[in-house]
PDB file of C-alpha atoms and ligand atoms in Angstrom:
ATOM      1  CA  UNK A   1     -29.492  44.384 179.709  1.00 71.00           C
ATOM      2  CA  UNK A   2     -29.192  47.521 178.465  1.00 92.00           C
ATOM      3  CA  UNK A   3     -27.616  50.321 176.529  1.00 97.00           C
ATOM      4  CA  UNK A   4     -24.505  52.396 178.048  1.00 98.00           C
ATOM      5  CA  UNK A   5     -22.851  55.409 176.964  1.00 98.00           C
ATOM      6  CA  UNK A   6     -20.336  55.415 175.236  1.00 98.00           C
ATOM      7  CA  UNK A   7     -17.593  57.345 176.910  1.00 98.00           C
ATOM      8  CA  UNK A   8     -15.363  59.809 174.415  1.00 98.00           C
ATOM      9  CA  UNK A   9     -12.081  60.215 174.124  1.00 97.00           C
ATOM     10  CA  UNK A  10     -10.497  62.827 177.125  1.00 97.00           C
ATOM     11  CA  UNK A  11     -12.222  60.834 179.714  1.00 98.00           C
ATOM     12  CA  UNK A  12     -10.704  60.175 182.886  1.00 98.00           C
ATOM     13  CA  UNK A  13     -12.118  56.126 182.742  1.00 98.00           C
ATOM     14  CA  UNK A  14     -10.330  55.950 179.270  1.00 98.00           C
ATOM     15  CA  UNK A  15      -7.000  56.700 179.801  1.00 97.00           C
ATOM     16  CA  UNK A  16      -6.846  54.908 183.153  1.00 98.00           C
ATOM     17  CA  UNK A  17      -5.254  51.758 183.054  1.00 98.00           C
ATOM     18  CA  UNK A  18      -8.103  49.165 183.816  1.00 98.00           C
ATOM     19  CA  UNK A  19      -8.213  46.915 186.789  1.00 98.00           C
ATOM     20  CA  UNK A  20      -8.218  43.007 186.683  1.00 98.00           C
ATOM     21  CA  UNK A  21     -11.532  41.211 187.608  1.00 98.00           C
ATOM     22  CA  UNK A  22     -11.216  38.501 190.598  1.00 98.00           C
ATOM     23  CA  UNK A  23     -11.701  35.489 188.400  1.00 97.00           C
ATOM     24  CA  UNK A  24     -13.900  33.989 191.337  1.00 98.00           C
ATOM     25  CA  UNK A  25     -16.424  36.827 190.667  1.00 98.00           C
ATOM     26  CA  UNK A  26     -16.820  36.033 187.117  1.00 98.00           C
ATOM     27  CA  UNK A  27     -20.531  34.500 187.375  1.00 98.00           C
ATOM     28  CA  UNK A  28     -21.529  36.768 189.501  1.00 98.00           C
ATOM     29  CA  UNK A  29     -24.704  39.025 188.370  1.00 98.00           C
ATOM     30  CA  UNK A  30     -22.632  41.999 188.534  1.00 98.00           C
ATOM     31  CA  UNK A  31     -19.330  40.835 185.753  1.00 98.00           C
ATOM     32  CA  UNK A  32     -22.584  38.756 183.858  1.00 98.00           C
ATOM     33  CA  UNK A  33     -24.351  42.375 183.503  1.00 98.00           C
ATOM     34  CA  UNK A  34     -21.873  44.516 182.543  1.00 98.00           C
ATOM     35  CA  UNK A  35     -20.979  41.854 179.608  1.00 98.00           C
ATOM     36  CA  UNK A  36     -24.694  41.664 178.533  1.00 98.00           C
ATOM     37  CA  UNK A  37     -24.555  45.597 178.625  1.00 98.00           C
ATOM     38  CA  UNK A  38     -20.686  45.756 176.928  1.00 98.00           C
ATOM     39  CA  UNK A  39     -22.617  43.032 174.081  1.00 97.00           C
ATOM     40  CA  UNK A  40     -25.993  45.657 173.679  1.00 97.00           C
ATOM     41  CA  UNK A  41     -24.285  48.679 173.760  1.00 98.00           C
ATOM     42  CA  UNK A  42     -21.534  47.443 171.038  1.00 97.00           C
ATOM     43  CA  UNK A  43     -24.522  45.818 168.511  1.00 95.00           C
ATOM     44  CA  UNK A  44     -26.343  49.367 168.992  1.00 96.00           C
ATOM     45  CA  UNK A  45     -23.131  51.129 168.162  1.00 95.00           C
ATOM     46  CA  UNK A  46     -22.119  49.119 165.053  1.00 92.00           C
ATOM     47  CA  UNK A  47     -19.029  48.701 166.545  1.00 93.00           C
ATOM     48  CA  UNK A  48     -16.367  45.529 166.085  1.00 93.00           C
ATOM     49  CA  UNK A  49     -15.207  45.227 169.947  1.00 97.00           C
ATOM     50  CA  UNK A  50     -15.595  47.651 172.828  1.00 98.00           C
ATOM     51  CA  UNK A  51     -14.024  47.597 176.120  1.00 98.00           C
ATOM     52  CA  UNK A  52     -15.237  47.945 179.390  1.00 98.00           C
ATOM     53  CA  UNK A  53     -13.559  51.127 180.816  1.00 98.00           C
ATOM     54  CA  UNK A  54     -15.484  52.697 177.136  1.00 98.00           C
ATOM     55  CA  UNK A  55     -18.734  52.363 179.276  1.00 98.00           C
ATOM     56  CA  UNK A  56     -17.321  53.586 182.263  1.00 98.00           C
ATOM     57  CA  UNK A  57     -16.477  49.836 184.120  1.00 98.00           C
ATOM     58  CA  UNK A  58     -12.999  50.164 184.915  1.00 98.00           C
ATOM     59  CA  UNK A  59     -12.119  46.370 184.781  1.00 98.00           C
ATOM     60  CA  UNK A  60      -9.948  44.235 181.717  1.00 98.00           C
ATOM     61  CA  UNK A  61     -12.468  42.630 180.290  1.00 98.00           C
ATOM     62  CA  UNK A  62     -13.246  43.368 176.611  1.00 98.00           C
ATOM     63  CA  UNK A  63     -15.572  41.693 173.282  1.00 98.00           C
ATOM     64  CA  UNK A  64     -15.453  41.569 169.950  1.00 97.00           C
ATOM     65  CA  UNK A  65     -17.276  40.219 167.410  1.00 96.00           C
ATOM     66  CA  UNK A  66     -17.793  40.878 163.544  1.00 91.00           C
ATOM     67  CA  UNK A  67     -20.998  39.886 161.739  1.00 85.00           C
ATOM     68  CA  UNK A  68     -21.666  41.467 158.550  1.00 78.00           C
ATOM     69  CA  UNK A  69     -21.397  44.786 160.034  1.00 74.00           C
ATOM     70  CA  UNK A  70     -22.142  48.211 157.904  1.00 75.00           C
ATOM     71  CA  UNK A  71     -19.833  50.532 159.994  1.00 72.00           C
ATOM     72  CA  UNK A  72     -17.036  47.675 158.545  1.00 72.00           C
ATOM     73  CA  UNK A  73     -18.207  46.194 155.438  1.00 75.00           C
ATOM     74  CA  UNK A  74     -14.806  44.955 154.112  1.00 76.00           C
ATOM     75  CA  UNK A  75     -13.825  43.768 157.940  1.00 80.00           C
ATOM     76  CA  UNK A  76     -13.646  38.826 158.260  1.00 84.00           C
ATOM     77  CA  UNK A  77     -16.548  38.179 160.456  1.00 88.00           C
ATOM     78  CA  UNK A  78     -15.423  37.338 164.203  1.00 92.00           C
ATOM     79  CA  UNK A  79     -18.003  35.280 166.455  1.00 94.00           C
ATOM     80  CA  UNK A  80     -19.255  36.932 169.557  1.00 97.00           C
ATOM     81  CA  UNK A  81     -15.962  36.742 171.909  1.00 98.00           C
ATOM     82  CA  UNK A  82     -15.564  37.914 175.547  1.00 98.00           C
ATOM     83  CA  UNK A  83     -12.200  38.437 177.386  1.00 98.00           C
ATOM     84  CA  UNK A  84     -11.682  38.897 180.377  1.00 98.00           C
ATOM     85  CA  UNK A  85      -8.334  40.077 182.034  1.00 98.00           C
ATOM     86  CA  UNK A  86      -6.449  39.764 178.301  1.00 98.00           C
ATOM     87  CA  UNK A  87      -3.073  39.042 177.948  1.00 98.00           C
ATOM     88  CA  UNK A  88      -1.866  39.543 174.178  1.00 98.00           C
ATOM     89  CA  UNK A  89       1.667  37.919 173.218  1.00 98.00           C
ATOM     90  CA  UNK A  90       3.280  38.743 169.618  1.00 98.00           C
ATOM     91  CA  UNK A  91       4.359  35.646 167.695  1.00 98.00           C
ATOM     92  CA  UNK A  92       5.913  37.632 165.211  1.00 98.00           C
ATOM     93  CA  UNK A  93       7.815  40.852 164.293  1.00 97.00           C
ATOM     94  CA  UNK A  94       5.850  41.163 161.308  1.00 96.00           C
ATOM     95  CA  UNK A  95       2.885  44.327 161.071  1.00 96.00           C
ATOM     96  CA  UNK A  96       0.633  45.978 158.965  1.00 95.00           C
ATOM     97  CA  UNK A  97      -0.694  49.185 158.595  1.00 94.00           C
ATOM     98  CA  UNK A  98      -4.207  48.969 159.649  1.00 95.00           C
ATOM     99  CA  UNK A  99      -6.590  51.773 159.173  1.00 95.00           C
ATOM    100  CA  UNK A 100      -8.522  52.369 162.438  1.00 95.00           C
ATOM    101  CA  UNK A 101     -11.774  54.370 164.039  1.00 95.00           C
ATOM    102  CA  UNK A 102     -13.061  54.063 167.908  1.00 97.00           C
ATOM    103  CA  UNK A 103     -16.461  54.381 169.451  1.00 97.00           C
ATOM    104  CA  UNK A 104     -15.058  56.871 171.403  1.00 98.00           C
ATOM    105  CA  UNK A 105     -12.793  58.770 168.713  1.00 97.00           C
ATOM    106  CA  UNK A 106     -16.134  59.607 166.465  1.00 93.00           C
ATOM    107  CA  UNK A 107     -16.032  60.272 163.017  1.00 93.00           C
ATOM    108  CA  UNK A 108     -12.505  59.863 162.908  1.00 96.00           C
ATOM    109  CA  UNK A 109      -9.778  56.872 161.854  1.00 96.00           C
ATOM    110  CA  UNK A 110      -6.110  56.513 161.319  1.00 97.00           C
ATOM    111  CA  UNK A 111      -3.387  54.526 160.153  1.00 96.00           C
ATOM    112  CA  UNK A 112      -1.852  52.521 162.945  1.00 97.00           C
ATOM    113  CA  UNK A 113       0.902  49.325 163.092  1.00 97.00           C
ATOM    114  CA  UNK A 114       0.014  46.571 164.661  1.00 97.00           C
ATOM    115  CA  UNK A 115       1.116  43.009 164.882  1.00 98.00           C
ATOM    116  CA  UNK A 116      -0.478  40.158 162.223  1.00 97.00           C
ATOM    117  CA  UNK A 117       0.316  37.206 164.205  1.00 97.00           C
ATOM    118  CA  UNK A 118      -0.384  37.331 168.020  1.00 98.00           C
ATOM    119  CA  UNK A 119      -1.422  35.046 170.707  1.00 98.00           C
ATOM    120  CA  UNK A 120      -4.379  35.776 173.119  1.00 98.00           C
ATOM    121  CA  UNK A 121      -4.955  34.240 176.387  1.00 98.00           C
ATOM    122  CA  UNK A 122      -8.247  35.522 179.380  1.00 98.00           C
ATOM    123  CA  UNK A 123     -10.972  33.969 180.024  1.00 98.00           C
ATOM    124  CA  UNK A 124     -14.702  33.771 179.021  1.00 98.00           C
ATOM    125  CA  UNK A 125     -17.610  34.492 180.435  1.00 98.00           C
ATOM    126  CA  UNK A 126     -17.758  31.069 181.678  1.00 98.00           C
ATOM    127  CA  UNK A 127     -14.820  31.477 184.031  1.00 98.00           C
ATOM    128  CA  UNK A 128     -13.191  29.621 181.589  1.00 98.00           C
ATOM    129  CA  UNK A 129      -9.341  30.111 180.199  1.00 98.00           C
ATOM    130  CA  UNK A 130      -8.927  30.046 176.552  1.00 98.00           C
ATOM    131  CA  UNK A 131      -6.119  30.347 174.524  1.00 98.00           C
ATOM    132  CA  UNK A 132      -6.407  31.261 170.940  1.00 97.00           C
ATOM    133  CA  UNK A 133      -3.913  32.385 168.173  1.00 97.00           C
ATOM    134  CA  UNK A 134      -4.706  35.512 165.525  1.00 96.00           C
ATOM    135  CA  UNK A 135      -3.492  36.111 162.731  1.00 95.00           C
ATOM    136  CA  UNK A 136      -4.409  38.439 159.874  1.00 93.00           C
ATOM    137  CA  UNK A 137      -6.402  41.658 159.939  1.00 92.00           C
ATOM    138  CA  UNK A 138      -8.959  40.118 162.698  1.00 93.00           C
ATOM    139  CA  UNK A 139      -5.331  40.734 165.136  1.00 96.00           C
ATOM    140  CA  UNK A 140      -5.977  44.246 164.781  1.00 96.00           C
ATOM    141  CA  UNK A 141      -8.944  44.333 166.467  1.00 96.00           C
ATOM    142  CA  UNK A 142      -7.423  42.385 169.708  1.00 97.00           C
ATOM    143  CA  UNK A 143      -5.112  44.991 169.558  1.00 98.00           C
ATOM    144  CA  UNK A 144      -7.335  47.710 169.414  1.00 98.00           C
ATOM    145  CA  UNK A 145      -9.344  46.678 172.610  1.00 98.00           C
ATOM    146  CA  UNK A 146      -6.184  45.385 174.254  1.00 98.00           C
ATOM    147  CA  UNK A 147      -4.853  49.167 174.272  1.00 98.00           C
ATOM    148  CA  UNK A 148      -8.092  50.447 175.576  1.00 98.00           C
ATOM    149  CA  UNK A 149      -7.620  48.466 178.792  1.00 98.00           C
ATOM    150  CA  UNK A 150      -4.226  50.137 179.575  1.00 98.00           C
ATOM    151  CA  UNK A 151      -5.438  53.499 178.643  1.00 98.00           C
ATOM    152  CA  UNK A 152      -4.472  53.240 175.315  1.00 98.00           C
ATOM    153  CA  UNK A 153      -6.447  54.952 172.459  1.00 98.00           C
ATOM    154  CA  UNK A 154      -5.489  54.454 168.880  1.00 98.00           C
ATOM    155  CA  UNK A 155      -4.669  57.994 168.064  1.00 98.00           C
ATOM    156  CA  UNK A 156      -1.734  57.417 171.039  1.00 97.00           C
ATOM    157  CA  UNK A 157      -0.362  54.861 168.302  1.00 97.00           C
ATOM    158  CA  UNK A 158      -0.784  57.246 164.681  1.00 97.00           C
ATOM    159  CA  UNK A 159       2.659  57.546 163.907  1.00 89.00           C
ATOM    160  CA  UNK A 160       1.642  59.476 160.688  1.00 93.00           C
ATOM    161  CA  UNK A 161      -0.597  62.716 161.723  1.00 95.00           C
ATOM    162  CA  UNK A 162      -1.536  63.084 158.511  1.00 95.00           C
ATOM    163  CA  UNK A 163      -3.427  59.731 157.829  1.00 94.00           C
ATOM    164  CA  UNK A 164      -6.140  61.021 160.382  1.00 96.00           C
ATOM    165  CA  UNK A 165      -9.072  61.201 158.313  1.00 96.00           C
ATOM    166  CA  UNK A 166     -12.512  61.603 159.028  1.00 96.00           C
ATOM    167  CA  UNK A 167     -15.251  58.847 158.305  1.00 92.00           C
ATOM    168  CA  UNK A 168     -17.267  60.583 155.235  1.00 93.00           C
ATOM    169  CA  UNK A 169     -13.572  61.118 153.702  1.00 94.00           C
ATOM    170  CA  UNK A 170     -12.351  57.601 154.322  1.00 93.00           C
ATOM    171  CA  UNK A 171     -15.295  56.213 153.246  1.00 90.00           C
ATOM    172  CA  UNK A 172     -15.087  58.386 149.593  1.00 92.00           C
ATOM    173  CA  UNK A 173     -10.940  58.043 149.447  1.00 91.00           C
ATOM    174  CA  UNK A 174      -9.685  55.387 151.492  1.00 89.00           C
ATOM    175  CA  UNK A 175     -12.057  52.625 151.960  1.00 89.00           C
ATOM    176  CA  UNK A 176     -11.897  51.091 148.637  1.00 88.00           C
ATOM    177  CA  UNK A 177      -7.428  51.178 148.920  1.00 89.00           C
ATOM    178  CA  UNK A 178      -8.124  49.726 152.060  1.00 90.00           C
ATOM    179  CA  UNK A 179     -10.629  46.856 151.238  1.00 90.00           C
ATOM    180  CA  UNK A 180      -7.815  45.807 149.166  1.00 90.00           C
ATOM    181  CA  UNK A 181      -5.518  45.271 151.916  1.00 89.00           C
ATOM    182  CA  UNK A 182      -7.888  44.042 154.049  1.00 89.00           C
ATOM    183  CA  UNK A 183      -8.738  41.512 151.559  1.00 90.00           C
ATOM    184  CA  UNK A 184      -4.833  40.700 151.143  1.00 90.00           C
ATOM    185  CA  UNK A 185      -4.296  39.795 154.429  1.00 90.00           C
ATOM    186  CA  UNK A 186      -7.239  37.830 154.623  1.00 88.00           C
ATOM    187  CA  UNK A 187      -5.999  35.762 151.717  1.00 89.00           C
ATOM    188  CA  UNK A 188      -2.770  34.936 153.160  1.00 90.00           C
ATOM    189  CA  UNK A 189      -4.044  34.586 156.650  1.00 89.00           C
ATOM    190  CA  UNK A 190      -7.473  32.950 156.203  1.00 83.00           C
ATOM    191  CA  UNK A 191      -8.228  36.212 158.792  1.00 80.00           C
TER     192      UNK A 191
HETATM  193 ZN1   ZN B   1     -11.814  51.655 170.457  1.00 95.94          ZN
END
């Protein structure tokens, strides 16, 4: 186990579209050390979720998880998930405007739509495939790492250049605004 770098944004690896990992290989040493790595190198960043291609493995397989984390103090707590070769389905039309930073975009964040009810299919770590349904803010964040994996960065999706905002700013202006829809969402959505 160990800490990777954290690839930033204008690298090759990150706006590559990732390829999918031969299911049968998915116990192997190899796929079990990158996620071990993906899980170190996320906890050490702070971060909510990183993908694969951000430290330079080129393969669909993302993780998320949410604990009470200070980089997202306002964020629903998310148990430790791994995906592997993702495929996200939108129940709904409906989206929000979610406010959004990257390991690999530092110091900055955006406003970006996404999708509040969505279903999520790969499989974990076990080999196993799971199925699970999202909805509320914690949708976002699938999102998010889904993009990465086709080569997608969130400031691809700002539809509004002038939300982009750096992190001491949001924290001072935007946070608190934020929080509140945050907290909305997680009202309605339990998420
Ligand atoms: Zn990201």
């Amino acid at each position: 186990m160990s800490i990777r770098e954290i690839l930033q944004i204008g690298h090759p690896v990150l706006s590559t579209p990732a390829n999918p990992i031969d299911i049968a290989k998915i116990g192997t040493p190899e796929v079990q050390s990158w996620i071990d790595d993906m899980i170190d190198t996320m906890r050490d960043a702070n971060g909510a979720g990183i993908a694969a291609n951000q430290v330079g493995i080129p393969y669909r397989l993302f993780i998320i998880e949410v604990g009470n984390n200070p980089r997202y103090p306002y964020k629903p707590t998310v148990p430790l998930t791994i995906a592997i070769n993702p495929e996200i389905e939108f129940l709904t039309d409906e989206t929000f405007e979610s406010n959004e930073g990257c390991l690999s975009v530092p110091q900055m964040r955006a406003m970006v739509n996404r999708h509040v009810e969505i279903r999520a299919s790969y499989y974990d770590r076990d080999g196993n495939h799971q199925t699970q349904e999202i909805r509320g803010y914690s949708a976002c964040t699938w999102q998010h790492e889904y993009d990465h994996l086709d080569g997608i960065l969130f400031p691809n999706r700002v539809t509004d250049m002038h939300s982009f905002c750096s992190w001491s700013v949001f924290q001072q202006y935007q946070q608190p605004e934020f929080a509140k829809t945050v907290r909305a969402l997680v009202e309605k959505w339990g998420a």
